Tab-separated table of N, CA and C in Angstrom:
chain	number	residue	atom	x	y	z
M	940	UNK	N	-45.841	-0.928	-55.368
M	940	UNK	CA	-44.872	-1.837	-54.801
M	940	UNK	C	-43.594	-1.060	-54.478
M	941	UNK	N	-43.212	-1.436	-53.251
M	941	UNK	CA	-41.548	-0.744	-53.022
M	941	UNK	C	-40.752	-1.661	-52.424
M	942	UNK	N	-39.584	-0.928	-52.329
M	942	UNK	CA	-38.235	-2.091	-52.210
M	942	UNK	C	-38.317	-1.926	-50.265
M	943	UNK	N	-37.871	-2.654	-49.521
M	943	UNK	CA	-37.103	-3.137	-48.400
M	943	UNK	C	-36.156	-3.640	-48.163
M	944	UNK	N	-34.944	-3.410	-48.013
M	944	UNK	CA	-34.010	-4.086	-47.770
M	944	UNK	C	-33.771	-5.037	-49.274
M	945	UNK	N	-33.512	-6.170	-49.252
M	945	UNK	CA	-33.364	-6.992	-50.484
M	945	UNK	C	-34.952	-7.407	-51.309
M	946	UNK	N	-35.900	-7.174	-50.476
M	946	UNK	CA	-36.911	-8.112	-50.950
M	946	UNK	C	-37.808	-6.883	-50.975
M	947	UNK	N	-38.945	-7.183	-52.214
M	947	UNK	CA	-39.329	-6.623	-52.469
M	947	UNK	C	-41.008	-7.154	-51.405
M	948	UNK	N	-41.734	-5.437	-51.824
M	948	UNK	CA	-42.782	-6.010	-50.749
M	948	UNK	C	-43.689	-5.938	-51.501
M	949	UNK	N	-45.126	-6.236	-51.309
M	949	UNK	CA	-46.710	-6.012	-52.182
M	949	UNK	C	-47.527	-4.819	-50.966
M	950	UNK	N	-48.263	-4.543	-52.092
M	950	UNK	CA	-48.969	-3.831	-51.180
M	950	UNK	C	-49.898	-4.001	-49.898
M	951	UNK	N	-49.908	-5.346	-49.548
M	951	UNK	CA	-50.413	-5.506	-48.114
M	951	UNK	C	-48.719	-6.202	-47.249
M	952	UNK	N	-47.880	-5.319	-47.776
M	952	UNK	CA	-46.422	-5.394	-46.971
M	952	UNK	C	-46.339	-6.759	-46.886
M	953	UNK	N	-46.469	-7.729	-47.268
M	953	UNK	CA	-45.973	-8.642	-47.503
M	953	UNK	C	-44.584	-9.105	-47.947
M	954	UNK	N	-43.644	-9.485	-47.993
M	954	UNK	CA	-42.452	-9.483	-48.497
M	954	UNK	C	-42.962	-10.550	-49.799
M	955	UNK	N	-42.013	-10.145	-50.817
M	955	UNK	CA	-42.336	-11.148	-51.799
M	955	UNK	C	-41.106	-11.963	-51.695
M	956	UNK	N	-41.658	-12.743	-53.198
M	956	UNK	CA	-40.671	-13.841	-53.603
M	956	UNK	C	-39.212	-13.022	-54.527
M	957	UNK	N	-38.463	-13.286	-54.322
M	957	UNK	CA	-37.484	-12.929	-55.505
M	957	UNK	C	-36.411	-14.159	-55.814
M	958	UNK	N	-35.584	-13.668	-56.909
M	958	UNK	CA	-34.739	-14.689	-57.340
M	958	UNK	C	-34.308	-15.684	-56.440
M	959	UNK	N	-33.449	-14.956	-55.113
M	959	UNK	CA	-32.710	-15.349	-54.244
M	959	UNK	C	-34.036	-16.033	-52.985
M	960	UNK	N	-34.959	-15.761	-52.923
M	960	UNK	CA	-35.789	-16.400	-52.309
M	960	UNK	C	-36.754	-17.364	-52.969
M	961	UNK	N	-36.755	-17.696	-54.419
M	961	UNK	CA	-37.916	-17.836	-54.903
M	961	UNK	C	-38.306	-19.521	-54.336
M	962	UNK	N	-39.476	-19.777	-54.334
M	962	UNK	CA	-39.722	-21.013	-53.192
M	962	UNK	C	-41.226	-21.438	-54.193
M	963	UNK	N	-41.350	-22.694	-54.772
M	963	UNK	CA	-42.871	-23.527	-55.071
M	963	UNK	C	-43.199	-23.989	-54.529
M	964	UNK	N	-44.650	-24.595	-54.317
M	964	UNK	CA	-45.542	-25.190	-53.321
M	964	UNK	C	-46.069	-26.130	-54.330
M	965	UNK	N	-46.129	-27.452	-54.447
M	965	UNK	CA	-46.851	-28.207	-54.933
M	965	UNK	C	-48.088	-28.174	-54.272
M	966	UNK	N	-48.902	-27.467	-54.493
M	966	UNK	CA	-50.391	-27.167	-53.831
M	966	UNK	C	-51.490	-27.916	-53.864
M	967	UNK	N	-52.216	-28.574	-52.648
M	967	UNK	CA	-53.666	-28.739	-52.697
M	967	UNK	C	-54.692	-28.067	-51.299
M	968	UNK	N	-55.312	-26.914	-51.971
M	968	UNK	CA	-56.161	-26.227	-50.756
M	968	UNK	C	-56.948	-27.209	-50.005
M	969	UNK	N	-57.254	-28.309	-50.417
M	969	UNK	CA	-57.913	-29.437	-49.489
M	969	UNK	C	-57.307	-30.328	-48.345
M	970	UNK	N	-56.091	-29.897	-48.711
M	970	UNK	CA	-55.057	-30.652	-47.552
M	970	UNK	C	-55.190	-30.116	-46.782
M	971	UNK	N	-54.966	-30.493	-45.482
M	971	UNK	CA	-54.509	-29.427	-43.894
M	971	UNK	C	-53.239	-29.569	-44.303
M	972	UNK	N	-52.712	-30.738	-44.398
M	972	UNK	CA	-50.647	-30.591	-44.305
M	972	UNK	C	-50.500	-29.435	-45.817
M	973	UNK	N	-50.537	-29.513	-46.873
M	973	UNK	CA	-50.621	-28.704	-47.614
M	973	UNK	C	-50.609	-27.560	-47.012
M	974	UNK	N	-52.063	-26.943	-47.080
M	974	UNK	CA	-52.264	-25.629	-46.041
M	974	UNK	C	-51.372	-24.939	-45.119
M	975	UNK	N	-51.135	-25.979	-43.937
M	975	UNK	CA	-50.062	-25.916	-43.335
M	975	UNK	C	-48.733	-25.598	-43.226
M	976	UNK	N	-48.452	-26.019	-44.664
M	976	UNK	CA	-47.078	-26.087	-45.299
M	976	UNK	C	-46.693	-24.314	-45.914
M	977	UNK	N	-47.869	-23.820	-46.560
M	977	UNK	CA	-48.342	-23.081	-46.972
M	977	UNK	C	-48.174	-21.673	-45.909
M	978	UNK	N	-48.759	-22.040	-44.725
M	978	UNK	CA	-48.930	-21.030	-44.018
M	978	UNK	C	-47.418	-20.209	-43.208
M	979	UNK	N	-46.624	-21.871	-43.036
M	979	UNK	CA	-44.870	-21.893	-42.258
M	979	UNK	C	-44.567	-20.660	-43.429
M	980	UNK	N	-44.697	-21.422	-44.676
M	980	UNK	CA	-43.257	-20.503	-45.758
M	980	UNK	C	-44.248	-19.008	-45.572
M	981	UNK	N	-45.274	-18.637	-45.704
M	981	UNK	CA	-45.784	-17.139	-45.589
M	981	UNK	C	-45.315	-16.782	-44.265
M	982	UNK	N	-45.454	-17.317	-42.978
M	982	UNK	CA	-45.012	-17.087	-41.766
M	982	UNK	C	-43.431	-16.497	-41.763
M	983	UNK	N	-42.774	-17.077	-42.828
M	983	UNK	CA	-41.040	-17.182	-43.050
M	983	UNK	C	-40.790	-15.957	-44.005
M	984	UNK	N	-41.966	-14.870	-44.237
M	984	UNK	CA	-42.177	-13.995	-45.123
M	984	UNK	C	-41.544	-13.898	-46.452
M	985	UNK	N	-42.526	-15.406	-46.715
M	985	UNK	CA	-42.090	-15.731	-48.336
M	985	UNK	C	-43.259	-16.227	-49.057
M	986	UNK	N	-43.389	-15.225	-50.140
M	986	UNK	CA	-45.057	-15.687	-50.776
M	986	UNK	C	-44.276	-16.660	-51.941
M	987	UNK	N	-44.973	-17.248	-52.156
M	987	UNK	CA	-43.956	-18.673	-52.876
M	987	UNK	C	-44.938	-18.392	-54.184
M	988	UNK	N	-44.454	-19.497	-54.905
M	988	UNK	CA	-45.438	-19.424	-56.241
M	988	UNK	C	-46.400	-20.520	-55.723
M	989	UNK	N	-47.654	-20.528	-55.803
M	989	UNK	CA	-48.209	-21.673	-55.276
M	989	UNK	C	-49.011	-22.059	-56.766
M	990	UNK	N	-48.501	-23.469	-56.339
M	990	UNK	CA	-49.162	-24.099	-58.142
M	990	UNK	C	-49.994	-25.179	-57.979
M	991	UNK	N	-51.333	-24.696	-57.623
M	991	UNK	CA	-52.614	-25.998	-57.454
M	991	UNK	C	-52.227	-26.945	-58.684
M	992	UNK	N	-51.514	-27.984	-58.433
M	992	UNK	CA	-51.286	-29.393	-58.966
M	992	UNK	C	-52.573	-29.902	-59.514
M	993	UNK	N	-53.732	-29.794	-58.834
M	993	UNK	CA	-54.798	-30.412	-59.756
M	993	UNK	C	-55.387	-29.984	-60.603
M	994	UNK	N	-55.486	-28.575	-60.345
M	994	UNK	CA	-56.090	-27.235	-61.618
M	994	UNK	C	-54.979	-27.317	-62.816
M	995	UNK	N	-53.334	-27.407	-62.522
M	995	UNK	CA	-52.460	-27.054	-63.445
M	995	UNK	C	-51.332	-28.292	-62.774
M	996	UNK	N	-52.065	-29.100	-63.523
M	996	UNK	CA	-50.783	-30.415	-63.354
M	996	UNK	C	-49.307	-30.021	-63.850
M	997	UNK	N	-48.680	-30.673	-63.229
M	997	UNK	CA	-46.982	-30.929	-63.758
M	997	UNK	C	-46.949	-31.587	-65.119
M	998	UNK	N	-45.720	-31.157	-65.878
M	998	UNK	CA	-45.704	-32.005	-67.202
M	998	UNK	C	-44.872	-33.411	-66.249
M	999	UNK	N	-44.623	-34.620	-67.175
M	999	UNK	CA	-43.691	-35.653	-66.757
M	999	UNK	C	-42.580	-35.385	-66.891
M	1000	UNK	N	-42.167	-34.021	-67.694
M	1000	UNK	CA	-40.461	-33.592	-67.360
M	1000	UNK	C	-40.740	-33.351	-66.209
M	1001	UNK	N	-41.626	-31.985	-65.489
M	1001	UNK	CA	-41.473	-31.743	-64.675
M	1001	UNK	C	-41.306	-32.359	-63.359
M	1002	UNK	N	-41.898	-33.268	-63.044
M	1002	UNK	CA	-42.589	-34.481	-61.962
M	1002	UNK	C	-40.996	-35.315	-62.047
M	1003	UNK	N	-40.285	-35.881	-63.388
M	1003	UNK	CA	-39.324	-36.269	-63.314
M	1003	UNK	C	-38.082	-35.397	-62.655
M	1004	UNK	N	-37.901	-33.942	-62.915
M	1004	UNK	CA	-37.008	-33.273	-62.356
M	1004	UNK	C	-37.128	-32.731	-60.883
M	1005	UNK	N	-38.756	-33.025	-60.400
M	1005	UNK	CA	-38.521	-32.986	-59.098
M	1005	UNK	C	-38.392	-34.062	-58.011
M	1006	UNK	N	-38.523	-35.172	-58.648
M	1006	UNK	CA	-38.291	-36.763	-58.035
M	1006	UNK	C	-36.552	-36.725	-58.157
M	1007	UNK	N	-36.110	-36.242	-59.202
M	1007	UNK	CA	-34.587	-36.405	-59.421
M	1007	UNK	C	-33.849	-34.949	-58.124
M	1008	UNK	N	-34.451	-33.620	-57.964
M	1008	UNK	CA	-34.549	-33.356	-57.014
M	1008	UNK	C	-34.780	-33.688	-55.654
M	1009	UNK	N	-35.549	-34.556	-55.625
M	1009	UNK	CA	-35.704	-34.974	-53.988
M	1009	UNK	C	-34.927	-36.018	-53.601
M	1010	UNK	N	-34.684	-36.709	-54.779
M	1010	UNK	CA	-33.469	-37.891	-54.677
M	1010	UNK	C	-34.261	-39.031	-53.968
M	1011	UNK	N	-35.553	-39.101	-54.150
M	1011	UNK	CA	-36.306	-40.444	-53.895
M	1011	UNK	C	-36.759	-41.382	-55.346
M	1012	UNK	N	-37.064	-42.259	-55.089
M	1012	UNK	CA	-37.863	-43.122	-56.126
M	1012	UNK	C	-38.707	-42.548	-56.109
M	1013	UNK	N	-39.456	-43.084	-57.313
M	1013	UNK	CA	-40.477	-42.228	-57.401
M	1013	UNK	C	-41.954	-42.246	-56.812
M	1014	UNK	N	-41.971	-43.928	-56.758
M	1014	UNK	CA	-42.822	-44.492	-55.337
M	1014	UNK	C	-43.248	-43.644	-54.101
M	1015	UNK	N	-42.137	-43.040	-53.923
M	1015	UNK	CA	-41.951	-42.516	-52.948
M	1015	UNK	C	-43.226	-41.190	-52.399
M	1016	UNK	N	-43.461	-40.436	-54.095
M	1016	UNK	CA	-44.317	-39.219	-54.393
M	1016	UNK	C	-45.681	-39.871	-54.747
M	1017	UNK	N	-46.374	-40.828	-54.692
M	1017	UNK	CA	-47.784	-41.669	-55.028
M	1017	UNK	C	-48.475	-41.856	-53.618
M	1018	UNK	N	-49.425	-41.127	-54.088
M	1018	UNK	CA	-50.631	-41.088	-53.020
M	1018	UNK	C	-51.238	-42.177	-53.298
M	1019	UNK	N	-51.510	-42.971	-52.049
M	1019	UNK	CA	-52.890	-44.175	-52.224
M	1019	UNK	C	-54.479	-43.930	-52.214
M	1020	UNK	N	-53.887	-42.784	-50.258
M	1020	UNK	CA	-55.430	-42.706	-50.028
M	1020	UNK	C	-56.226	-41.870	-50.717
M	1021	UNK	N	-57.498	-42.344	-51.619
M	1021	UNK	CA	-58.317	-40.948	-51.797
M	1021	UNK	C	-58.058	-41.291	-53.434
M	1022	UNK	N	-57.117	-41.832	-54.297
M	1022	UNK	CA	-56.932	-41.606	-55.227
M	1022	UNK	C	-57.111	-43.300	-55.832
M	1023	UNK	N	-56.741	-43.090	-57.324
M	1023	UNK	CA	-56.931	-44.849	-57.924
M	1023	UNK	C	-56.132	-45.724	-57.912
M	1024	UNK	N	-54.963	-45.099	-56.926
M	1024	UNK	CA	-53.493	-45.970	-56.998
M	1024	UNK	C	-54.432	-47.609	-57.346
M	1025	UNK	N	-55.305	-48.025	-56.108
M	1025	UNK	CA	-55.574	-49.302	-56.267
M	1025	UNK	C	-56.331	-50.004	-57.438
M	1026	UNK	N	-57.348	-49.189	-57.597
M	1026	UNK	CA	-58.292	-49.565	-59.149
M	1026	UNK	C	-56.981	-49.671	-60.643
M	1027	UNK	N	-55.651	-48.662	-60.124
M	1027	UNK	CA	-54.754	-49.160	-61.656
M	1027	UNK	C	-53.749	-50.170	-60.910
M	1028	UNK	N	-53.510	-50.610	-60.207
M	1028	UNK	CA	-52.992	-51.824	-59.630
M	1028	UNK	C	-51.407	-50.860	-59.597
M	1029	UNK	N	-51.378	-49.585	-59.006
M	1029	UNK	CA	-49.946	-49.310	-58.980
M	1029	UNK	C	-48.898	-49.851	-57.595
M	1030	UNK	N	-49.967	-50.743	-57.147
M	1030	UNK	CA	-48.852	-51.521	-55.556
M	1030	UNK	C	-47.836	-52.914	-56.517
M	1031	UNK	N	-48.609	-52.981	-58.221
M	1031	UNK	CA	-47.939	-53.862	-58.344
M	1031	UNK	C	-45.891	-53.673	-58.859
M	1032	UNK	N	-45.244	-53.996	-58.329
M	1032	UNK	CA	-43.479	-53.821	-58.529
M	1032	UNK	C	-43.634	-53.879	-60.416
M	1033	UNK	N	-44.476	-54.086	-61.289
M	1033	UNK	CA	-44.036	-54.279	-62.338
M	1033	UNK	C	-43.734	-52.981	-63.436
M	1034	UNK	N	-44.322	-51.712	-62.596
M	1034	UNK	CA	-44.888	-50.620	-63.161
M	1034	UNK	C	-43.089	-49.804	-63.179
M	1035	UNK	N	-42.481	-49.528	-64.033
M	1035	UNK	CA	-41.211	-48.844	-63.794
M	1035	UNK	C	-41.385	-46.766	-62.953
M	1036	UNK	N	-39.956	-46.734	-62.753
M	1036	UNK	CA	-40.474	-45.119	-62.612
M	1036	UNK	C	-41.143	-44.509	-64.183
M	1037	UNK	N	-40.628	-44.640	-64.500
M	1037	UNK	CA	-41.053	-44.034	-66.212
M	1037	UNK	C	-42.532	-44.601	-66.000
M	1038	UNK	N	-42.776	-45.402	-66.063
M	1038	UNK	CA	-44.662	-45.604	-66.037
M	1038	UNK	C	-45.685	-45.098	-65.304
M	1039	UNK	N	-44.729	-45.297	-63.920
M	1039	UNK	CA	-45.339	-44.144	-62.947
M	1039	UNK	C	-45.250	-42.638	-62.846
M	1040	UNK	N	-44.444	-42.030	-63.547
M	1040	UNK	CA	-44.405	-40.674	-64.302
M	1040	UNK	C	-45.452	-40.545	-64.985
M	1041	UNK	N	-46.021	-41.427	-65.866
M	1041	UNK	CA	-46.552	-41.395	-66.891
M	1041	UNK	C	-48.353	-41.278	-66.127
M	1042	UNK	N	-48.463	-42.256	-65.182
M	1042	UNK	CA	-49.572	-42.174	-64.390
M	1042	UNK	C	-50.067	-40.999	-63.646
M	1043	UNK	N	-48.773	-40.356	-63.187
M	1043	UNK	CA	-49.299	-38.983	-62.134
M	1043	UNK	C	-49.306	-37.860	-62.903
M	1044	UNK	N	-48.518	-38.348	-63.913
M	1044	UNK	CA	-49.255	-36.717	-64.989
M	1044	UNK	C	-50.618	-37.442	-65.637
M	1045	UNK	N	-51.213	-38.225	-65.322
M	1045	UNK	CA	-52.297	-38.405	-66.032
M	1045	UNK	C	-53.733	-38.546	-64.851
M	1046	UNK	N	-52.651	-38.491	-64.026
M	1046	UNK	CA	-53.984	-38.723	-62.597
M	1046	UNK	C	-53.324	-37.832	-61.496
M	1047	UNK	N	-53.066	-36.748	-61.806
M	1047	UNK	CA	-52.540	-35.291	-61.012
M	1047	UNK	C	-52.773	-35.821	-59.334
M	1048	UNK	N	-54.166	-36.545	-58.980
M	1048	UNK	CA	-54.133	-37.076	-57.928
M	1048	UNK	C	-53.281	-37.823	-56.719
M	1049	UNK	N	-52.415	-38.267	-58.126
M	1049	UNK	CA	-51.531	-39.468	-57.478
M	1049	UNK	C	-50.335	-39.386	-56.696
M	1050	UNK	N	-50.128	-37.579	-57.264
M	1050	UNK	CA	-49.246	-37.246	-56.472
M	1050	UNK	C	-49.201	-36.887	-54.876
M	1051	UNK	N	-48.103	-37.111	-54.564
M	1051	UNK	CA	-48.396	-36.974	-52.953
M	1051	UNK	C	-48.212	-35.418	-52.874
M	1052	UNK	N	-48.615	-34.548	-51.658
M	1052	UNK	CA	-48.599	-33.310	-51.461
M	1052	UNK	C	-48.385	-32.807	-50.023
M	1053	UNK	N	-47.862	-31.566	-49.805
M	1053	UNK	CA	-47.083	-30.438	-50.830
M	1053	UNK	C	-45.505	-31.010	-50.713
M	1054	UNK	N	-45.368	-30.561	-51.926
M	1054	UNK	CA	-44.236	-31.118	-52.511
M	1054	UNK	C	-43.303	-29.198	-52.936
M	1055	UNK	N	-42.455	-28.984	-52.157
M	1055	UNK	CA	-41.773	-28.146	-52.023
M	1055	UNK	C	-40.277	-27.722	-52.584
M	1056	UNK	N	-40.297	-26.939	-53.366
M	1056	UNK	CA	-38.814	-26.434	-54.217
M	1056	UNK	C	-38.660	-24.934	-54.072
M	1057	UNK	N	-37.171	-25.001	-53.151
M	1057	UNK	CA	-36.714	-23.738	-52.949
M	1057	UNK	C	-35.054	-24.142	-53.572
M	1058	UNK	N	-34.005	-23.036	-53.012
M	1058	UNK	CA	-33.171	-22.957	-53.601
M	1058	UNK	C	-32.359	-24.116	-52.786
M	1059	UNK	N	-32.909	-23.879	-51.700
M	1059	UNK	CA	-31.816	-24.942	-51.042
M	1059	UNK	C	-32.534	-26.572	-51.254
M	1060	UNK	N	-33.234	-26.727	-51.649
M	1060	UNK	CA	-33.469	-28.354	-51.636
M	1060	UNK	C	-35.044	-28.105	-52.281
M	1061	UNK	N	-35.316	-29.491	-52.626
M	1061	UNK	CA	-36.916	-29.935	-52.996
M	1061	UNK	C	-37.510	-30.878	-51.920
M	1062	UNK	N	-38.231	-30.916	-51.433
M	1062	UNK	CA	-39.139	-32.103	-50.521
M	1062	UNK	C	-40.295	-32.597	-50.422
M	1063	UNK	N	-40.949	-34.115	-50.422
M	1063	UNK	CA	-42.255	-33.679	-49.565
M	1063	UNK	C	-42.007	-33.449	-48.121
M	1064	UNK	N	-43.330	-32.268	-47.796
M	1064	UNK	CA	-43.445	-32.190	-46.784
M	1064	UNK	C	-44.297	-32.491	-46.030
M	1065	UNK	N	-44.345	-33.686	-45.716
M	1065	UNK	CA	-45.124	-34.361	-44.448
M	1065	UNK	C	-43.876	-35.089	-43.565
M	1066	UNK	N	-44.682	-34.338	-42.096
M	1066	UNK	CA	-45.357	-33.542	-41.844
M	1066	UNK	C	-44.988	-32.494	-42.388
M	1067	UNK	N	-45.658	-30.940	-42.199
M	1067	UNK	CA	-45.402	-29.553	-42.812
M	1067	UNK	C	-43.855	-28.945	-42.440
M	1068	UNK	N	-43.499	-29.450	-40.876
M	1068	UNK	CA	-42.626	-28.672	-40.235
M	1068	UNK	C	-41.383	-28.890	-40.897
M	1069	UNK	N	-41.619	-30.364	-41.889
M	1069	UNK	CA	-40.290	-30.561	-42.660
M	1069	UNK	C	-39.766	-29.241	-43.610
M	1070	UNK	N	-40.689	-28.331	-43.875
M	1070	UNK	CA	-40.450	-27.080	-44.928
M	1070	UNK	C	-39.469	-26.379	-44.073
M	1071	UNK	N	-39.196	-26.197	-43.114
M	1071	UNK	CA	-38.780	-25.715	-42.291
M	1071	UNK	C	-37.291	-25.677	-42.155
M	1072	UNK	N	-36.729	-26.763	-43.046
M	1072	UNK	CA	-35.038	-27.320	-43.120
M	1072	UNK	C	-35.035	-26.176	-45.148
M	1073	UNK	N	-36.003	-25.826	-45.305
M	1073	UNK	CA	-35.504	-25.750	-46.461
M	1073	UNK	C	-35.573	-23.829	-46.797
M	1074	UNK	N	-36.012	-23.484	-45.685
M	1074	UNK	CA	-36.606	-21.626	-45.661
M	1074	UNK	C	-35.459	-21.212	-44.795
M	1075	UNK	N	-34.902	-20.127	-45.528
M	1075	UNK	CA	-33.913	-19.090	-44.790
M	1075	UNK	C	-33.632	-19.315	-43.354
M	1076	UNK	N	-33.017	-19.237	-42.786
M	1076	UNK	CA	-33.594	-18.983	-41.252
M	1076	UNK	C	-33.337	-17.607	-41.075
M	1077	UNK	N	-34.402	-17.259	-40.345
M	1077	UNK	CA	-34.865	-15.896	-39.827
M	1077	UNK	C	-34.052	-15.694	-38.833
């Protein structure tokens, strides 16, 4: 590995991640928008930490500090399609954020994806191009 300018590179010259760049991917390889999302920040020559959410779920601190990051409810991060939102009745208003914390660390599914934390902000990103307000500009 050697240095460039500020950022360090890997051996297929890649620029890496460092302090001042460091960037997460709430990851699912089955997504296209995921993927997608995935491909902008490498394009932006930034290998991010990418953290497959379903292999290595979020704790409910965590999931809580990035909802408090994005500055949405938490509604906001719950996937319907594809997942049990409906079989646990989470369309019903009675479920608090705290309960629904409690659900998506227990059904990693539920979360919506990719869900993105760099220095300048946290987001989901759908569509992908939204990552795009949150990477350096080149």
């Amino acid at each position: 590995m050697g240095r460039s300018g500020d950022g360090l590179i890997a051996e297929d010259n890649r620029p890496m991640a460092n302090e001042t760049s460091s960037v997460t991917i709430f990851h699912n390889p089955a997504c296209g928008t995921s993927r997608n999302t995935l491909a902008l920040i490498r394009e932006h020559g930034i290998e991010p930490q990418v953290v497959e959410y379903l292999k290595t779920p979020p704790t409910k601190a965590r999931l809580k500090s990035l909802v408090q990051a994005m500055g949405v409810p938490v509604r906001e991060v719950l996937r319907q399609k594809g997942t049990p939102y409906d079989e646990l009745g989470l369309g019903d208003p009675k479920w608090t954020d705290d309960q629904l914390l409690d659900f998506i660390a227990l059904h990693p599914i539920l979360m919506n994806r990719p869900i993105v934390e760099t220095p300048v902000g946290t987001r989901l990103c759908r569509p992908a191009d939204l990552v795009l307000d949150l990477l350096p500009k080149q």
